[in-house]
Short mmCIF file of C-alpha atoms in Angstrom, two decimals:
data_model
loop_
_atom_site.label_atom_id
_atom_site.label_comp_id
_atom_site.label_asym_id
_atom_site.label_seq_id
_atom_site.Cartn_x
_atom_site.Cartn_y
_atom_site.Cartn_z
CA MET Y 250 -42.97 -96.77 26.12
CA PRO Y 251 -39.24 -96.19 26.73
CA GLN Y 252 -37.17 -98.69 24.69
CA ILE Y 253 -33.69 -97.42 25.68
CA GLU Y 254 -32.81 -95.67 28.91
CA LEU Y 255 -29.43 -94.27 29.96
CA ARG Y 256 -29.09 -93.01 33.46
CA HIS Y 257 -25.95 -91.07 34.58
CA VAL Y 258 -23.85 -93.06 32.08
CA THR Y 259 -20.21 -92.00 32.08
CA LYS Y 260 -17.19 -93.45 30.19
CA ARG Y 261 -13.56 -92.55 30.92
CA PHE Y 262 -10.55 -93.45 28.86
CA GLU Y 263 -7.04 -93.25 30.34
CA GLU Y 264 -4.56 -92.29 27.66
CA LYS Y 265 -0.98 -91.73 28.90
CA ALA Y 266 -0.05 -89.49 25.94
CA ILE Y 267 -2.85 -87.02 26.34
CA ASP Y 268 -4.15 -87.63 29.92
CA SER Y 269 -7.61 -89.08 30.67
CA VAL Y 270 -10.63 -88.23 28.61
CA VAL Y 271 -14.23 -88.36 29.75
CA ALA Y 272 -15.69 -89.61 26.51
CA VAL Y 273 -19.28 -89.71 27.72
CA ASP Y 274 -20.10 -87.33 30.61
CA ASP Y 275 -23.17 -88.12 32.80
CA PHE Y 276 -25.61 -89.04 29.98
CA ASN Y 277 -29.36 -89.20 30.85
CA LEU Y 278 -31.40 -90.20 27.82
CA THR Y 279 -34.65 -91.98 26.92
CA VAL Y 280 -35.57 -93.22 23.46
CA GLU Y 281 -39.17 -94.26 22.90
CA GLU Y 282 -40.40 -97.44 21.21
CA GLY Y 283 -40.50 -97.16 17.48
CA GLU Y 284 -38.52 -93.98 17.37
CA CYS Y 285 -35.59 -93.22 14.96
CA PHE Y 286 -33.20 -91.33 17.17
CA SER Y 287 -29.88 -90.01 15.86
CA PHE Y 288 -26.59 -89.24 17.63
CA LEU Y 289 -24.87 -86.28 15.92
CA GLY Y 290 -21.66 -84.61 16.56
CA PRO Y 291 -17.99 -84.17 15.41
CA SER Y 292 -15.33 -86.85 15.70
CA GLY Y 293 -14.38 -87.45 19.28
CA CYS Y 294 -17.68 -86.19 20.76
CA GLY Y 295 -18.54 -89.61 22.27
CA LYS Y 296 -21.36 -90.80 19.93
CA THR Y 297 -19.84 -94.13 18.90
CA THR Y 298 -18.72 -94.74 22.48
CA THR Y 299 -22.24 -94.28 23.69
CA LEU Y 300 -23.52 -96.68 20.96
CA ARG Y 301 -20.93 -99.26 21.88
CA MET Y 302 -22.06 -99.11 25.58
CA ILE Y 303 -25.63 -99.64 24.54
CA ALA Y 304 -24.55 -102.64 22.39
CA GLY Y 305 -22.41 -104.01 25.23
CA PHE Y 306 -19.05 -103.67 23.41
CA GLU Y 307 -17.86 -101.18 26.04
CA ASP Y 308 -18.41 -101.33 29.82
CA LEU Y 309 -19.54 -98.31 31.70
CA SER Y 310 -17.35 -96.27 34.10
CA GLU Y 311 -20.59 -95.18 35.86
CA GLY Y 312 -24.30 -95.38 35.42
CA GLU Y 313 -27.05 -97.76 34.22
CA ILE Y 314 -28.52 -98.77 30.87
CA ASP Y 315 -31.93 -100.41 30.37
CA LEU Y 316 -33.04 -102.05 27.04
CA CYS Y 317 -36.65 -102.95 26.38
CA GLY Y 318 -37.56 -102.57 30.04
CA ARG Y 319 -34.69 -104.73 31.47
CA PRO Y 320 -31.41 -103.62 32.92
CA VAL Y 321 -28.32 -104.62 30.76
CA SER Y 322 -25.57 -102.63 32.47
CA ILE Y 323 -25.39 -101.40 35.98
CA LYS Y 324 -21.85 -100.40 37.07
CA SER Y 325 -22.57 -100.21 40.75
CA LYS Y 326 -23.89 -103.79 40.84
CA ASN Y 327 -21.29 -105.09 38.29
CA LEU Y 328 -24.28 -106.17 36.18
CA TYR Y 329 -23.28 -106.68 32.49
CA VAL Y 330 -25.31 -108.55 29.80
CA PRO Y 331 -23.08 -109.56 26.83
CA PRO Y 332 -23.92 -108.17 23.37
CA GLU Y 333 -25.31 -111.46 22.08
CA ASP Y 334 -27.92 -111.54 24.80
CA ARG Y 335 -29.15 -107.91 24.40
CA GLY Y 336 -31.44 -108.68 21.49
CA LEU Y 337 -30.07 -106.02 19.24
CA GLY Y 338 -29.51 -105.75 15.50
CA MET Y 339 -26.36 -103.85 14.33
CA VAL Y 340 -25.04 -102.41 11.07
CA PHE Y 341 -21.54 -100.92 10.98
CA GLN Y 342 -19.73 -98.47 8.82
CA ALA Y 343 -17.57 -101.29 7.41
CA PHE Y 344 -20.20 -103.69 5.96
CA ALA Y 345 -18.69 -106.57 8.10
CA VAL Y 346 -19.88 -109.28 5.71
CA TRP Y 347 -17.97 -112.63 5.57
CA PRO Y 348 -16.34 -112.93 2.09
CA HIS Y 349 -16.14 -116.71 2.30
CA MET Y 350 -19.93 -117.02 2.96
CA ASN Y 351 -22.63 -116.61 0.30
CA ILE Y 352 -25.53 -114.15 0.96
CA PHE Y 353 -27.71 -116.86 2.60
CA GLU Y 354 -24.98 -117.94 4.93
CA ASN Y 355 -24.09 -114.36 5.93
CA VAL Y 356 -27.72 -113.52 6.77
CA ALA Y 357 -28.29 -116.85 8.51
CA LEU Y 358 -25.29 -116.56 10.75
CA PRO Y 359 -27.00 -114.88 13.84
CA LEU Y 360 -29.76 -117.52 13.71
CA LYS Y 361 -27.30 -120.44 13.64
CA VAL Y 362 -25.50 -118.90 16.62
CA GLN Y 363 -28.84 -118.99 18.38
CA LYS Y 364 -29.26 -122.65 17.30
CA ARG Y 365 -32.59 -122.01 15.60
CA PRO Y 366 -34.26 -124.87 13.73
CA ARG Y 367 -33.19 -125.29 10.06
CA LEU Y 368 -36.69 -124.61 8.68
CA GLU Y 369 -37.07 -121.48 10.81
CA ILE Y 370 -33.68 -120.25 9.64
CA LYS Y 371 -34.69 -120.75 5.95
CA GLN Y 372 -38.01 -118.94 6.37
CA ARG Y 373 -36.52 -115.98 8.32
CA VAL Y 374 -33.60 -115.53 5.90
CA GLU Y 375 -35.98 -115.61 2.88
CA GLU Y 376 -38.15 -113.02 4.60
CA ALA Y 377 -35.17 -110.79 5.39
CA LEU Y 378 -33.78 -110.94 1.88
CA LYS Y 379 -37.17 -110.10 0.46
CA HIS Y 380 -37.42 -106.96 2.47
CA THR Y 381 -33.88 -105.76 1.54
CA ASN Y 382 -34.30 -106.59 -2.21
CA LEU Y 383 -31.88 -109.46 -2.27
CA SER Y 384 -34.24 -112.30 -3.20
CA GLY Y 385 -32.73 -114.60 -5.82
CA LEU Y 386 -29.17 -113.72 -4.94
CA GLU Y 387 -28.80 -116.10 -2.14
CA ALA Y 388 -25.95 -118.15 -3.67
CA LEU Y 389 -23.75 -115.17 -4.65
CA TYR Y 390 -20.78 -114.15 -2.67
CA PRO Y 391 -20.11 -110.56 -1.29
CA GLY Y 392 -17.10 -110.10 -3.60
CA ASN Y 393 -19.38 -110.20 -6.67
CA LEU Y 394 -21.76 -107.47 -5.28
CA SER Y 395 -21.78 -103.71 -5.28
CA GLY Y 396 -21.33 -101.69 -2.12
CA GLY Y 397 -25.03 -101.04 -1.90
CA GLN Y 398 -25.85 -104.78 -2.14
CA GLN Y 399 -23.24 -105.54 0.52
CA GLN Y 400 -24.74 -103.06 2.80
CA ARG Y 401 -28.22 -104.65 2.20
CA ILE Y 402 -26.74 -107.96 3.35
CA ALA Y 403 -25.61 -106.28 6.58
CA LEU Y 404 -29.18 -104.83 6.95
CA ALA Y 405 -30.84 -108.26 6.27
CA ARG Y 406 -28.51 -109.87 8.90
CA ALA Y 407 -29.41 -107.14 11.42
CA ILE Y 408 -33.25 -107.61 10.96
CA VAL Y 409 -33.27 -111.41 10.62
CA THR Y 410 -33.54 -111.96 14.32
CA ASN Y 411 -36.56 -109.63 14.66
CA PRO Y 412 -34.75 -107.27 17.00
CA LYS Y 413 -36.68 -104.59 18.85
CA VAL Y 414 -33.68 -102.22 18.63
CA LEU Y 415 -31.48 -101.59 15.64
CA LEU Y 416 -28.18 -99.81 16.07
CA LEU Y 417 -26.62 -98.17 13.00
CA ASP Y 418 -23.01 -96.88 13.20
CA GLU Y 419 -22.22 -94.70 10.14
CA PRO Y 420 -23.86 -97.30 7.92
CA LEU Y 421 -24.01 -95.33 4.78
CA SER Y 422 -20.73 -93.45 4.73
CA ASN Y 423 -18.92 -95.83 2.42
CA LEU Y 424 -21.59 -95.55 -0.22
CA ASP Y 425 -21.76 -93.07 -3.06
CA PRO Y 426 -24.22 -90.10 -2.68
CA LYS Y 427 -26.93 -91.71 -4.92
CA LEU Y 428 -26.87 -94.98 -3.01
CA ARG Y 429 -26.78 -93.20 0.29
CA GLU Y 430 -30.01 -91.44 -0.55
CA SER Y 431 -31.83 -94.53 -1.68
CA MET Y 432 -30.68 -96.58 1.32
CA ARG Y 433 -32.02 -93.91 3.66
CA PHE Y 434 -35.52 -94.51 2.30
CA GLU Y 435 -35.08 -98.33 2.41
CA ILE Y 436 -34.03 -98.06 6.15
CA LYS Y 437 -37.02 -95.90 7.01
CA ALA Y 438 -39.35 -98.31 5.16
CA LEU Y 439 -37.97 -101.25 7.05
CA GLN Y 440 -38.57 -99.39 10.35
CA LYS Y 441 -42.21 -98.59 9.44
CA LYS Y 442 -42.76 -102.25 8.55
CA PHE Y 443 -41.12 -103.90 11.60
CA ASN Y 444 -41.54 -101.02 14.04
CA PHE Y 445 -38.18 -101.42 15.61
CA THR Y 446 -36.39 -98.60 17.42
CA ILE Y 447 -33.38 -97.15 15.64
CA ILE Y 448 -30.27 -95.59 17.17
CA PHE Y 449 -28.46 -93.95 14.22
CA VAL Y 450 -24.89 -92.63 14.69
CA THR Y 451 -23.58 -90.19 12.04
CA HIS Y 452 -21.86 -86.91 11.46
CA ASP Y 453 -23.84 -86.35 8.17
CA GLN Y 454 -26.58 -83.92 9.09
CA SER Y 455 -28.62 -84.56 5.96
CA GLU Y 456 -28.82 -88.31 6.76
CA ALA Y 457 -29.83 -87.64 10.30
CA MET Y 458 -32.48 -85.11 9.31
CA ALA Y 459 -33.95 -87.33 6.66
CA LEU Y 460 -34.25 -90.32 9.00
CA SER Y 461 -34.80 -89.00 12.52
CA ASP Y 462 -37.80 -88.33 14.61
CA ARG Y 463 -35.51 -86.74 17.15
CA MET Y 464 -31.77 -86.06 17.16
CA MET Y 465 -29.17 -85.50 19.84
CA VAL Y 466 -26.25 -83.10 19.09
CA MET Y 467 -23.17 -84.00 21.28
CA ASP Y 468 -20.02 -82.04 21.97
CA MET Y 469 -16.94 -83.10 24.01
CA GLY Y 470 -18.75 -85.97 25.74
CA LYS Y 471 -21.92 -83.94 26.71
CA ILE Y 472 -25.45 -83.64 25.37
CA VAL Y 473 -25.85 -80.21 23.94
CA GLN Y 474 -29.32 -80.34 22.59
CA ILE Y 475 -32.12 -82.90 21.93
CA ASP Y 476 -35.05 -81.96 19.71
CA THR Y 477 -36.75 -82.71 16.32
CA PRO Y 478 -34.74 -82.04 13.23
CA ARG Y 479 -36.81 -78.96 12.42
CA ASN Y 480 -36.33 -77.33 15.81
CA LEU Y 481 -32.71 -78.16 15.96
CA TYR Y 482 -32.12 -76.41 12.71
CA ASN Y 483 -34.32 -73.40 13.40
CA LYS Y 484 -33.66 -72.97 17.14
CA PRO Y 485 -30.12 -74.08 17.92
CA VAL Y 486 -29.26 -73.43 21.52
CA ASN Y 487 -25.70 -72.21 20.94
CA ARG Y 488 -23.17 -71.40 18.12
CA PHE Y 489 -21.77 -74.92 18.13
CA VAL Y 490 -25.18 -76.47 17.21
CA HIS Y 491 -25.88 -73.64 14.73
CA SER Y 492 -22.56 -74.22 12.92
CA PHE Y 493 -22.85 -77.96 12.97
CA LEU Y 494 -26.25 -78.25 11.44
CA GLY Y 495 -26.23 -76.84 8.01
CA LYS Y 496 -24.41 -73.80 6.70
CA SER Y 497 -24.11 -70.78 8.92
CA SER Y 498 -22.93 -67.20 8.73
CA PHE Y 499 -21.49 -65.56 11.83
CA VAL Y 500 -20.50 -61.92 12.58
CA ASP Y 501 -18.80 -60.85 15.90
CA VAL Y 502 -20.49 -57.66 16.94
CA GLN Y 503 -20.43 -54.97 19.60
CA VAL Y 504 -23.47 -53.10 20.87
CA LYS Y 505 -22.82 -49.46 21.38
CA ASP Y 506 -25.36 -46.69 22.01
CA GLY Y 507 -28.20 -48.92 21.08
CA LYS Y 508 -26.70 -49.89 17.73
CA VAL Y 509 -24.92 -53.06 16.41
CA TYR Y 510 -21.49 -52.67 14.83
CA PRO Y 511 -19.19 -55.37 13.41
CA GLU Y 512 -16.32 -56.02 15.75
CA GLY Y 513 -13.62 -53.36 15.32
CA ASP Y 514 -15.54 -51.18 12.84
CA PHE Y 515 -17.81 -48.42 14.13
CA SER Y 516 -18.12 -46.64 10.66
CA GLN Y 517 -21.40 -48.37 9.93
CA ALA Y 518 -24.04 -50.01 11.99
CA ILE Y 519 -25.74 -53.39 11.12
CA PRO Y 520 -29.50 -52.84 10.97
CA CYS Y 521 -30.92 -55.54 13.14
CA ARG Y 522 -33.10 -55.81 16.28
CA ILE Y 523 -31.27 -56.03 19.58
CA PRO Y 524 -32.74 -58.60 22.07
CA ASP Y 525 -33.73 -57.14 25.42
CA LYS Y 526 -31.26 -59.35 27.35
CA ILE Y 527 -28.25 -57.86 25.51
CA SER Y 528 -26.41 -55.16 27.50
CA SER Y 529 -25.75 -51.75 26.03
CA ASP Y 530 -22.01 -52.42 25.37
CA GLY Y 531 -22.11 -56.24 24.99
CA LYS Y 532 -19.77 -58.15 22.74
CA MET Y 533 -21.71 -60.91 21.08
CA THR Y 534 -21.95 -63.03 18.00
CA ILE Y 535 -24.95 -62.94 15.55
CA ALA Y 536 -25.86 -65.87 13.41
CA ALA Y 537 -28.01 -66.44 10.38
CA ARG Y 538 -28.60 -69.11 7.84
CA PRO Y 539 -26.98 -68.01 4.50
CA ASN Y 540 -30.32 -68.60 2.65
CA ALA Y 541 -32.19 -66.33 5.09
CA ILE Y 542 -30.01 -63.27 4.49
CA SER Y 543 -31.32 -60.72 1.98
CA ILE Y 544 -28.94 -59.37 -0.52
CA ASN Y 545 -30.34 -56.32 -2.44
CA ARG Y 546 -29.69 -52.75 -3.66
CA GLU Y 547 -32.00 -50.80 -1.27
CA VAL Y 548 -31.95 -51.90 2.41
CA GLY Y 549 -29.27 -53.05 4.83
CA PHE Y 550 -25.56 -52.86 5.53
CA LYS Y 551 -23.65 -51.38 2.66
CA THR Y 552 -20.85 -53.42 1.22
CA LYS Y 553 -19.69 -55.11 -1.98
CA ILE Y 554 -19.40 -58.51 -3.57
CA GLU Y 555 -16.09 -60.10 -2.95
CA LYS Y 556 -16.78 -63.48 -4.51
CA ARG Y 557 -19.59 -65.17 -6.40
CA VAL Y 558 -20.06 -68.95 -6.77
CA PHE Y 559 -22.76 -70.36 -9.05
CA LEU Y 560 -24.28 -73.64 -7.75
CA THR Y 561 -27.11 -75.81 -9.05
CA ASP Y 562 -29.76 -74.60 -6.64
CA CYS Y 563 -28.53 -71.09 -5.67
CA THR Y 564 -25.71 -68.50 -6.08
CA GLU Y 565 -23.39 -67.98 -3.22
CA TYR Y 566 -22.11 -64.46 -2.55
CA TYR Y 567 -19.34 -63.54 -0.13
CA VAL Y 568 -19.39 -59.95 1.22
CA LYS Y 569 -17.29 -58.18 3.94
CA ILE Y 570 -18.93 -57.02 7.12
CA GLY Y 571 -16.26 -55.60 9.32
CA SER Y 572 -13.41 -58.25 9.34
CA HIS Y 573 -15.83 -61.11 8.49
CA LEU Y 574 -16.49 -62.58 5.08
CA LEU Y 575 -20.11 -63.36 5.23
CA LEU Y 576 -21.73 -66.14 3.09
CA ILE Y 577 -25.13 -65.45 1.47
CA GLN Y 578 -27.19 -67.91 -0.55
CA ALA Y 579 -29.53 -66.20 -3.08
CA PRO Y 580 -32.00 -67.45 -5.85
CA HIS Y 581 -30.50 -67.33 -9.36
CA ARG Y 582 -32.85 -64.48 -10.21
CA ILE Y 583 -30.86 -62.21 -7.95
CA VAL Y 584 -27.72 -61.25 -9.87
CA PHE Y 585 -24.67 -59.26 -8.70
CA LYS Y 586 -21.25 -59.13 -10.28
CA GLU Y 587 -17.93 -59.50 -8.28
CA GLY Y 588 -16.91 -55.98 -7.07
CA GLU Y 589 -20.45 -54.61 -7.36
CA GLU Y 590 -21.94 -52.63 -4.37
CA CYS Y 591 -24.86 -54.21 -2.57
CA LYS Y 592 -26.74 -54.05 0.72
CA VAL Y 593 -27.17 -56.96 3.17
CA ASP Y 594 -30.17 -57.24 5.41
CA LEU Y 595 -29.76 -59.76 8.27
CA VAL Y 596 -33.51 -60.46 8.58
CA GLU Y 597 -33.52 -63.46 10.97
CA THR Y 598 -30.65 -63.40 13.48
CA ILE Y 599 -29.89 -65.37 16.61
CA TRP Y 600 -27.60 -64.04 19.23
CA TYR Y 601 -24.97 -66.00 20.98
CA ASP Y 602 -22.08 -65.36 23.49
CA ARG Y 603 -18.71 -65.38 22.03
CA GLU Y 604 -17.23 -68.90 21.66
CA ASP Y 605 -14.26 -69.79 24.02
CA SER Y 606 -11.24 -70.73 21.86
CA ALA Y 607 -10.23 -73.35 24.50
CA LYS Y 608 -13.36 -75.44 23.49
CA GLU Y 609 -12.00 -75.83 19.99
CA GLU Y 610 -8.65 -76.90 21.38
CA GLU Y 611 -10.43 -79.54 23.51
CA ARG Y 612 -12.36 -80.87 20.54
CA ASN Y 613 -9.14 -81.35 18.62
CA ARG Y 614 -7.49 -83.13 21.54
CA ARG Y 615 -10.40 -85.61 21.77
CA GLN Y 616 -10.09 -86.65 18.20
CA LEU Y 617 -6.67 -88.15 19.18
CA VAL Y 618 -8.21 -90.56 21.56
#
C-alpha cells in the first residue's frame, strides 16, 4: 500500500544573485508502507527540499503530495496541511534537543502539544525510552550526554507519537564513525519493530545502502535512478550515478577500426568487449569499479605502477592508461612495486556517453542556493 505519493511536485526558488533555480523538477514518486527509502545526491540536488515539502515546512510550486492515503498538499487547490497535523516523526542533522529540558521532558514534548492525558504521556515516553536504550536516564539533561545519547533522545521523541512515517534528515552525520554504524542498526531495528515507513536523506552512500530497501539518486533537481542498493551499485544508468555510489575508475576512449584506444593515444588498444550499440568511431567513457579491475603480469593493457597505497582491506594501485590515472584495488596477496611494469585487464566495464562539462557547472551553481 502506498504510504507517500508525490505527483508532479515542483519547487522553484527565486534568487536575485544567481537567477531562479528549480530545486525539485516534476517529481513523481511512490514509497510503500514499511519501506526504508533513501534520497541520495550531492549538495544542492534537491533532496532536503523534497523532504521539507513532505514534512510541510516548504510549500509546493506545483503538484500534489499524499501521506497515508490522504492529500496534504495540492497546489492547484491551495490545500496545505501544517506539519503538526501530518502525523510524521522527524529527526534532524542537528539533534534539536532542548537543553533546558531533561530527557523525559524532551521526549514528552510532542505529546504535551497534542494535549494527551498525563498517564498516557508517561507510558508512551517510558516505552520510547526503552526502545532507544535511554531507560533510567529520564532526569538527565542533554548537556550531560554524549552525541549518540542526544541522537537517541531525538529518535525517542520522533517515535513517541507512533508515527506511520519517519523522516530522517542527515541524522547521523554529526556522530563519529563507530556511533554512526551502531545507530544504523538501531534505526533499522526500530523500523522492524514499529513498521513505520522511513524517508532517509543523506549523501553518505554506505549509510543509505545499509538501511535502504530502495534508494533514489538525485541530480540537479531531477530523479536520475530509483532501485535497490545492489542494482544501483551494479547497474548505474549513467556516469553520474556510477561515480556517486562507491569508488569508480573512468577512461575516456575512442573506438577505431573495431578496437578501443584511450583518448589521444593510439599506440596500444585496451582489450575489452565493444557493445553492439557503439559506433565504429565513437568517443565514449568506459567505467569499472576499482575492485573489479584485474592487475597482473600476463593479460591486459601494458603500463606501470605510478603509485601504491596500502590500506587495511586492500592495496590501491594507480596506473596510467592514456592521459588517465586509473585506480585499482587489489587484495594484499597481489604485490607490485612503484615503477614496476604490469598489465591491467578491464574485466567488467560499463559504457557511457561523455559527460557534458556544463552539468558540473550547474551542480556547483546550485550549491549556492
